[in-house]
mmCIF file of C-alpha atoms in Angstrom:
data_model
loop_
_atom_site.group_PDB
_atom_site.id
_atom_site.type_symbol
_atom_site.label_atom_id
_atom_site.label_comp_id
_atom_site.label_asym_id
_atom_site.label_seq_id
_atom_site.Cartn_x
_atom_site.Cartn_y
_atom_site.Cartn_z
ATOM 1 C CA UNK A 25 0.000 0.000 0.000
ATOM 2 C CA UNK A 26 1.321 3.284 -0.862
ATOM 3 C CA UNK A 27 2.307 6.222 1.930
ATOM 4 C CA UNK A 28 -1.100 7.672 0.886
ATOM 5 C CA UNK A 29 -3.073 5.031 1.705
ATOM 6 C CA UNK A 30 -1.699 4.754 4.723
ATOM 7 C CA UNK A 31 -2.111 8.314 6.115
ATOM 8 C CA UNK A 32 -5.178 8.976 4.947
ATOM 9 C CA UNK A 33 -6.552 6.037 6.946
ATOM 10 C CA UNK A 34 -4.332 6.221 10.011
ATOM 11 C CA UNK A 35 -5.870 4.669 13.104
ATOM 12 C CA UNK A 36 -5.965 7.032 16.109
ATOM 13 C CA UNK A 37 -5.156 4.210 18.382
ATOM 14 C CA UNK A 38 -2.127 2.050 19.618
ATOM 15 C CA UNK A 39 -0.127 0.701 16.461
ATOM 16 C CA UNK A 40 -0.783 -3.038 16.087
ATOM 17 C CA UNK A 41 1.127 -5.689 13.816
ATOM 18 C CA UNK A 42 0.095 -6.459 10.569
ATOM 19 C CA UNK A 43 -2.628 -9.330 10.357
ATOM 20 C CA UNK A 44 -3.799 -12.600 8.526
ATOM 21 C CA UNK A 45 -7.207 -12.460 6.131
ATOM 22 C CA UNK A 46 -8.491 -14.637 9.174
ATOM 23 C CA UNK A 47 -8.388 -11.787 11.378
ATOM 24 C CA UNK A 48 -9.741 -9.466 9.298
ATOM 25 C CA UNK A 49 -12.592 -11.451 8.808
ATOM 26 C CA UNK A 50 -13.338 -11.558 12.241
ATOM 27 C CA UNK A 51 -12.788 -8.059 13.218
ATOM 28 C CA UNK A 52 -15.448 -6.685 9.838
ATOM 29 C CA UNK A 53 -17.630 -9.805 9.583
ATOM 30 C CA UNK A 54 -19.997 -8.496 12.727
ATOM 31 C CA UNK A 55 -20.906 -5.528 10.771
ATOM 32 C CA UNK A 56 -20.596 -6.950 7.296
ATOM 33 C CA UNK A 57 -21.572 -10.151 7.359
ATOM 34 C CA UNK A 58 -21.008 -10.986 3.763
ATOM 35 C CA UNK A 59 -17.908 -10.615 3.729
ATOM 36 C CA UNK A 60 -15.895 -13.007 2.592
ATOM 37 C CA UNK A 61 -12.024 -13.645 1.193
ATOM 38 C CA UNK A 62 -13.085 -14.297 -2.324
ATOM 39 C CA UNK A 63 -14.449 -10.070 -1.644
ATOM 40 C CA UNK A 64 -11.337 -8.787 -0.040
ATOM 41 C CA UNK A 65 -8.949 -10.554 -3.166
ATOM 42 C CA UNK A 66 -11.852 -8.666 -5.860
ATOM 43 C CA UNK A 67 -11.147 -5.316 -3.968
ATOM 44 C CA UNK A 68 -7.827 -5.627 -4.511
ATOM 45 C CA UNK A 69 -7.870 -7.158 -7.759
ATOM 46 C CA UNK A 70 -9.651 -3.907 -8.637
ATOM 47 C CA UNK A 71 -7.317 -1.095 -7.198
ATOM 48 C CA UNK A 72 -9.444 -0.096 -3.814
ATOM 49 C CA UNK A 73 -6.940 -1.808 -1.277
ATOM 50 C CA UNK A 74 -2.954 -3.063 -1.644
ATOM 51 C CA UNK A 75 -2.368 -5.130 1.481
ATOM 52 C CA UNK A 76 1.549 -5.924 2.033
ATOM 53 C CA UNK A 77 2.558 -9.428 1.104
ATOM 54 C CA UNK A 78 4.821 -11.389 3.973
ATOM 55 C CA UNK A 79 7.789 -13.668 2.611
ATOM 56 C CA UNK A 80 5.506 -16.496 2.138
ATOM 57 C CA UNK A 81 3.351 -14.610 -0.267
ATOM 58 C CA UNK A 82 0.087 -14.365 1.969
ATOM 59 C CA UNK A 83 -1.377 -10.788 2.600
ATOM 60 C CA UNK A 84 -1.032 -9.114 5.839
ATOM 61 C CA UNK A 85 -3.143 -6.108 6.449
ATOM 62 C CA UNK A 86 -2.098 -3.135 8.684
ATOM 63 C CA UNK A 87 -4.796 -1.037 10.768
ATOM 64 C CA UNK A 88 -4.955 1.436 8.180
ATOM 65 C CA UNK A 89 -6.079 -1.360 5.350
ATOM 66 C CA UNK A 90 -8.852 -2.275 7.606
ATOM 67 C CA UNK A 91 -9.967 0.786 7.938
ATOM 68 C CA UNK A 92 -10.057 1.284 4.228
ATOM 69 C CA UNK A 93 -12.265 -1.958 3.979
ATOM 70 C CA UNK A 94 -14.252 -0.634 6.444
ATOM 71 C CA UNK A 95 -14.595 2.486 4.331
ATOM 72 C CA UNK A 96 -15.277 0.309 0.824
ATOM 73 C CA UNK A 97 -17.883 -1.797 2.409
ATOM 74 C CA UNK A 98 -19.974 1.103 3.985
ATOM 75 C CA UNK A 99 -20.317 3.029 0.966
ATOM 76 C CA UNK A 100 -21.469 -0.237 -1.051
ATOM 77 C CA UNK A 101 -23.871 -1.062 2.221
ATOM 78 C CA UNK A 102 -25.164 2.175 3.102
ATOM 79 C CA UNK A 103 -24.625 4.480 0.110
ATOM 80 C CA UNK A 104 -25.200 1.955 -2.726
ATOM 81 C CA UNK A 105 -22.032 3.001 -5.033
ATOM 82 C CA UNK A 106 -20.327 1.404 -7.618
ATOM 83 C CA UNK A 107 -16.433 0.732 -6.962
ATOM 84 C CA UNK A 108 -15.590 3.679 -9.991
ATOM 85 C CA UNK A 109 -17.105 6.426 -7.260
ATOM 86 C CA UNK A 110 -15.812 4.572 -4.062
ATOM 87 C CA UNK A 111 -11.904 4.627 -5.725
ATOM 88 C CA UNK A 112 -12.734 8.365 -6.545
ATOM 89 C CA UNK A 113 -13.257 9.301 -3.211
ATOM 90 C CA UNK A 114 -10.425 7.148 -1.908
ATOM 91 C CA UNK A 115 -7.976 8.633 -4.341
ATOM 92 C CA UNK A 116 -9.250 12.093 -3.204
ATOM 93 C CA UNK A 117 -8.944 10.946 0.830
ATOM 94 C CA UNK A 118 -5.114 9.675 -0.400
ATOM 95 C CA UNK A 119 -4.414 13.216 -1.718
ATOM 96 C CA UNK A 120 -5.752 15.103 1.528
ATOM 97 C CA UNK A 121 -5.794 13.659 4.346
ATOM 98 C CA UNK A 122 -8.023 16.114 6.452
ATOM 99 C CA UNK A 123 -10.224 16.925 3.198
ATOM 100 C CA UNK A 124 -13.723 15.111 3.242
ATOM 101 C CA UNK A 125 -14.839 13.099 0.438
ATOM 102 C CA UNK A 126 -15.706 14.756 -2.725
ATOM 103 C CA UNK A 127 -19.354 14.705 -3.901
ATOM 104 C CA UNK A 128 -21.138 11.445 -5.269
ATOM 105 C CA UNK A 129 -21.132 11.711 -9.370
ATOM 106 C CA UNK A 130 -22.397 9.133 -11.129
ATOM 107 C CA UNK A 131 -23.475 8.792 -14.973
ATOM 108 C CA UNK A 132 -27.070 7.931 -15.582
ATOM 109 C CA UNK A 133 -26.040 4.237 -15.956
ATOM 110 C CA UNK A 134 -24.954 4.052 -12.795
ATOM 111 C CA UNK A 135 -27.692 5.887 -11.162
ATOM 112 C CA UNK A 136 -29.642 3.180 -12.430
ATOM 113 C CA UNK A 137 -27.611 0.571 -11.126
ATOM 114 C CA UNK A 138 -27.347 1.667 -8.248
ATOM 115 C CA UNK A 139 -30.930 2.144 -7.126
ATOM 116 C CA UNK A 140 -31.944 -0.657 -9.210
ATOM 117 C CA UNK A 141 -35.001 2.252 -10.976
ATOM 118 C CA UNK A 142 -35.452 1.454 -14.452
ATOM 119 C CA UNK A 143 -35.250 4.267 -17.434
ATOM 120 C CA UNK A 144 -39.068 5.315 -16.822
ATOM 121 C CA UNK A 145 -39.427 5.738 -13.593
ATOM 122 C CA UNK A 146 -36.460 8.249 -13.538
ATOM 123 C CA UNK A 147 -37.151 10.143 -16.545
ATOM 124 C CA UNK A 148 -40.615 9.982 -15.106
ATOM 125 C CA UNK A 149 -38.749 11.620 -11.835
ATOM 126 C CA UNK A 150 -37.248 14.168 -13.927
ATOM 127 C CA UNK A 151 -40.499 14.946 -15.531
ATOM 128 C CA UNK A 152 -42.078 15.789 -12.486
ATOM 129 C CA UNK A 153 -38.930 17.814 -10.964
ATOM 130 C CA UNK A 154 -37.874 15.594 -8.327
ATOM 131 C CA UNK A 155 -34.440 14.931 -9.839
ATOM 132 C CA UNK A 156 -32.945 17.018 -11.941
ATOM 133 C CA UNK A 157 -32.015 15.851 -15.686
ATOM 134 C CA UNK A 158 -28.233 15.906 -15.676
ATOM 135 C CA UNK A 159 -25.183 14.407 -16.980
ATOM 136 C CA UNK A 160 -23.892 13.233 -13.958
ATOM 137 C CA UNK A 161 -26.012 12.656 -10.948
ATOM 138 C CA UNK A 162 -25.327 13.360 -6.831
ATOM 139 C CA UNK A 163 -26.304 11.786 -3.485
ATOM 140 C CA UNK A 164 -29.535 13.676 -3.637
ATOM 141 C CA UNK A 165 -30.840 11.933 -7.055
ATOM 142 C CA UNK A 166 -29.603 8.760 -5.448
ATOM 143 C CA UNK A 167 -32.229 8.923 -2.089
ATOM 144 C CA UNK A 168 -34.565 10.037 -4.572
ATOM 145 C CA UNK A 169 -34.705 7.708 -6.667
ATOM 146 C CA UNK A 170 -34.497 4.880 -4.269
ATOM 147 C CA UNK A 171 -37.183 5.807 -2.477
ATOM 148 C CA UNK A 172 -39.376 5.938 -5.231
ATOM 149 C CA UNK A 173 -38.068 2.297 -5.898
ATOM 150 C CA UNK A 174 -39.720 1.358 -2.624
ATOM 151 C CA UNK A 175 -42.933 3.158 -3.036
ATOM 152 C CA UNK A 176 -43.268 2.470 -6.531
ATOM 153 C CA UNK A 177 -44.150 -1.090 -4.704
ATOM 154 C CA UNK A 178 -47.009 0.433 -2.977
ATOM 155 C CA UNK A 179 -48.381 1.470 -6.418
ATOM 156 C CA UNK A 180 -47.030 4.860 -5.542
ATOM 157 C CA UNK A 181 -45.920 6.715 -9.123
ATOM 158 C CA UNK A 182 -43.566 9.501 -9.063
ATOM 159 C CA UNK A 183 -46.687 11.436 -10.324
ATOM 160 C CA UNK A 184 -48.284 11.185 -7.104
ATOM 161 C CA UNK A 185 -44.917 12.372 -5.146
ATOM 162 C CA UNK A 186 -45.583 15.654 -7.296
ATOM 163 C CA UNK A 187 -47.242 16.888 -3.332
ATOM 164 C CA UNK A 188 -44.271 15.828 -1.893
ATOM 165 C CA UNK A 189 -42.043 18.083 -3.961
ATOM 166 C CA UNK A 190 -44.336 20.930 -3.501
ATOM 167 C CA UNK A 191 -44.805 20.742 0.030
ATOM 168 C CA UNK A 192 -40.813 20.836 0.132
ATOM 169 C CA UNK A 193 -40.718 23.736 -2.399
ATOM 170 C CA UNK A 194 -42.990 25.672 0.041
ATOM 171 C CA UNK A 195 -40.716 24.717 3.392
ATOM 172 C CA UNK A 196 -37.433 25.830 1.158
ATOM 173 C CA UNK A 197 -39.275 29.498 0.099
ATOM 174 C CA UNK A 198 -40.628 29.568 4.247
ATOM 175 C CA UNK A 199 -36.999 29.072 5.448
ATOM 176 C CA UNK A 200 -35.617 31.613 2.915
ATOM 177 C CA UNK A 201 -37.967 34.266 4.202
ATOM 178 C CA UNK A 202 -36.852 33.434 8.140
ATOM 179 C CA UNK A 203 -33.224 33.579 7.005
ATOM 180 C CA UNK A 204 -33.312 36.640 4.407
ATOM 181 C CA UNK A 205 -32.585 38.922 7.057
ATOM 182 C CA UNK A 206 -29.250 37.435 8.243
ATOM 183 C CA UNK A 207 -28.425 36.432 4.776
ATOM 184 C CA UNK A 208 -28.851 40.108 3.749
ATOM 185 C CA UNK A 209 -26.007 41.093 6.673
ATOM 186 C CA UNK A 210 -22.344 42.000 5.348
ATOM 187 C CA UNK A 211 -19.255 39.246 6.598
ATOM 188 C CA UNK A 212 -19.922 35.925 7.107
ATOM 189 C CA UNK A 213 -23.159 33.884 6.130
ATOM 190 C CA UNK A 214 -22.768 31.679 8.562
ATOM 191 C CA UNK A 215 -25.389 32.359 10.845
ATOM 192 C CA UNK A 216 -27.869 32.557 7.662
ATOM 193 C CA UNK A 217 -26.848 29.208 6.867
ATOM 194 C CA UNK A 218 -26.727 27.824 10.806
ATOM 195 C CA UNK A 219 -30.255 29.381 10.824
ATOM 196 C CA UNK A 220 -31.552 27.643 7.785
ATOM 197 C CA UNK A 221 -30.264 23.892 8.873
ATOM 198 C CA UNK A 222 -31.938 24.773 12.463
ATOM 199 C CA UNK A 223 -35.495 26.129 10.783
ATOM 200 C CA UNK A 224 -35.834 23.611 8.410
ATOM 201 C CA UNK A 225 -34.479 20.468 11.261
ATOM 202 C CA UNK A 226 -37.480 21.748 13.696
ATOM 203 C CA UNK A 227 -39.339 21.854 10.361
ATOM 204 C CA UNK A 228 -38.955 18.121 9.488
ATOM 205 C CA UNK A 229 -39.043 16.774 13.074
ATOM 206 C CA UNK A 230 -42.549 18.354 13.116
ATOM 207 C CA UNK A 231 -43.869 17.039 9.633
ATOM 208 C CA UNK A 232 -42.697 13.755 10.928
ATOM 209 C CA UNK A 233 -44.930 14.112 14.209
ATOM 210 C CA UNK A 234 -47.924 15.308 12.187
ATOM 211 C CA UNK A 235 -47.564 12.120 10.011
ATOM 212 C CA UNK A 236 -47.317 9.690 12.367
ATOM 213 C CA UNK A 237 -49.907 11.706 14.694
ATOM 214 C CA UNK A 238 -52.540 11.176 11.141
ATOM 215 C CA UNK A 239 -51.265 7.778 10.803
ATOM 216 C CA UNK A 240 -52.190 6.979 14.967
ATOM 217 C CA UNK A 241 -55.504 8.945 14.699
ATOM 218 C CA UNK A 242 -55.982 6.182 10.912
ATOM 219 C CA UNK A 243 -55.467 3.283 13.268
ATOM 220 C CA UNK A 244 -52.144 2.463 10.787
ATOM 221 C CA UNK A 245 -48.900 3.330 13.218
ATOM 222 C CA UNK A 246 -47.597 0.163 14.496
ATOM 223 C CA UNK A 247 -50.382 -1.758 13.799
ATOM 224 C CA UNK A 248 -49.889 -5.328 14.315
ATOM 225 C CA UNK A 249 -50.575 -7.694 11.336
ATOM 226 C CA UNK A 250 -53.855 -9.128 10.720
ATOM 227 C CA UNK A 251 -54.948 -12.699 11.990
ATOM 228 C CA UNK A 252 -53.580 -15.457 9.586
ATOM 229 C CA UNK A 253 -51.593 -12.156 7.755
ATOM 230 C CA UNK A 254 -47.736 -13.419 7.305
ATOM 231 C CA UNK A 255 -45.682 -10.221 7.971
ATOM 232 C CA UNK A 256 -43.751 -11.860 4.568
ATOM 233 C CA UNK A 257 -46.827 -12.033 2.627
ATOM 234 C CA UNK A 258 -46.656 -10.552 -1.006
ATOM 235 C CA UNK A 259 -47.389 -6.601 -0.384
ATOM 236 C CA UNK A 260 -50.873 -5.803 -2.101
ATOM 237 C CA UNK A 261 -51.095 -3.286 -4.838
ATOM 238 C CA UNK A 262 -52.820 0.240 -2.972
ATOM 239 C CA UNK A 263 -55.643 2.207 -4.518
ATOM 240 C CA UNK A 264 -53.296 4.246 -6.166
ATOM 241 C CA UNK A 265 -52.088 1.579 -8.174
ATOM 242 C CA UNK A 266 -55.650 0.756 -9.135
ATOM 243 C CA UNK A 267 -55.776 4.558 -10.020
ATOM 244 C CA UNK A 268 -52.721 4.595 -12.282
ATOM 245 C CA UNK A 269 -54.400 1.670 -14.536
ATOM 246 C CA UNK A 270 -51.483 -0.382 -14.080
#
């Protein structure tokens, strides 16, 4: 592993010797359990990690290539991205070791791939202005699209989360108008922009609370499932699907 790799994932903690695949199996495999060798010799087949090789040819991994697994397999777990944009951001963490990692791009392929939408249901997406139509694509299009994945289940179509978008449209203008004031003020904007993330935080908690609150008051929050109902059953297609004609 180059000098790069190592100090841009430098554990904080005691040094410790360099370690057998067996180990490192152990130490990831409670919070990824798929891991597996056949993964970690892929990863570095493809570039992301270059563990040092002992005498007798097997790889020994150092604190700081565990940490960079660590790194690989959350963004594949938690932030569904294909190795091209996790070896992007770990070339960028190589060259600057306190920067943070640069923004999520990904082609529209990928987008796809990643979310696993089809072509229609995005362009449908852009359509309705919940993503916008670009040539690359950020981590905002990505939690967009995937949650219309899930809902598109329900037999919810991104023409139905048209009330979403405006009801965030209209929190977005309402925060501008609290913050205008400080925004307006000469030197820094940080207070305008402290004052936006705090407006629109209480802003969210609250249209959380009404939700569930409406979904309580509807007899649907935490509602047990029905008599002879397997929690694994095949989900039902909603009214709105019935709506849509599909």
């Amino acid at each position: 592993m180059t000098g790069g790799h190592r100090s841009a994932f430098a554990h904080s903690g005691p040094a410790r010797a360099s370690v057998g695949i067996g180990q490192v199996l152990a130490e990831l495999r409670p919070e990824f359990p798929d891991i597996s060798p056949s993964k970690i010799r892929f990863l570095e087949a493809e570039g992301l990690i270059t563990p040092a090789r002992a005498e007798s040819g097997y790889r020994r991994f150092a604190v700081a290539d565990i940490e960079r697994l660590r790194f690989i397999l959350t963004a594949q777990r938690d932030e569904y991205l294909p190795l091209r944009v996790i070896k992007e951001r770990l070339d960028a963490l190589d060259g600057d070791e306190a920067g943070a990692p640069p923004p999520v791009a990904m082609t529209r392929s990928e987008l796809l791939e990643a979310t696993g939408a089809d072509e229609e249901i995005l362009a449908e997406l852009e359509d309705y202005g919940l993503v916008r139509r670009a040539r690359m694509y950020g981590m905002e299009a990505i939690s967009v699209v995937r949650a219309a994945v899930a809902v598109r289940e329900y037999g919810i179509e991104p023409r139905h989360l048209r009330a979403v978008k405006a009801a965030a449209d209209r929190v977005v203008s309402l925060v501008e108008q609290v913050v205008a004031p400080l925004a307006r003020q000469r030197g820094s904007r940080e207070p305008a922009l402290r004052a936006a993330r705090d407006v629109a935080g209480h802003i969210a908690r609250l249209h959380a609370t009404l939700v569930e609150d409406g979904l309580n008051e509807a007899g649907l929050a935490s509602a047990p499932p029905a008599a002879g109902t397997s929690q694994n059953a095949p989900r039902e297609a909603t009214g709105l699907r019935s709506a849509s004609g599909r």
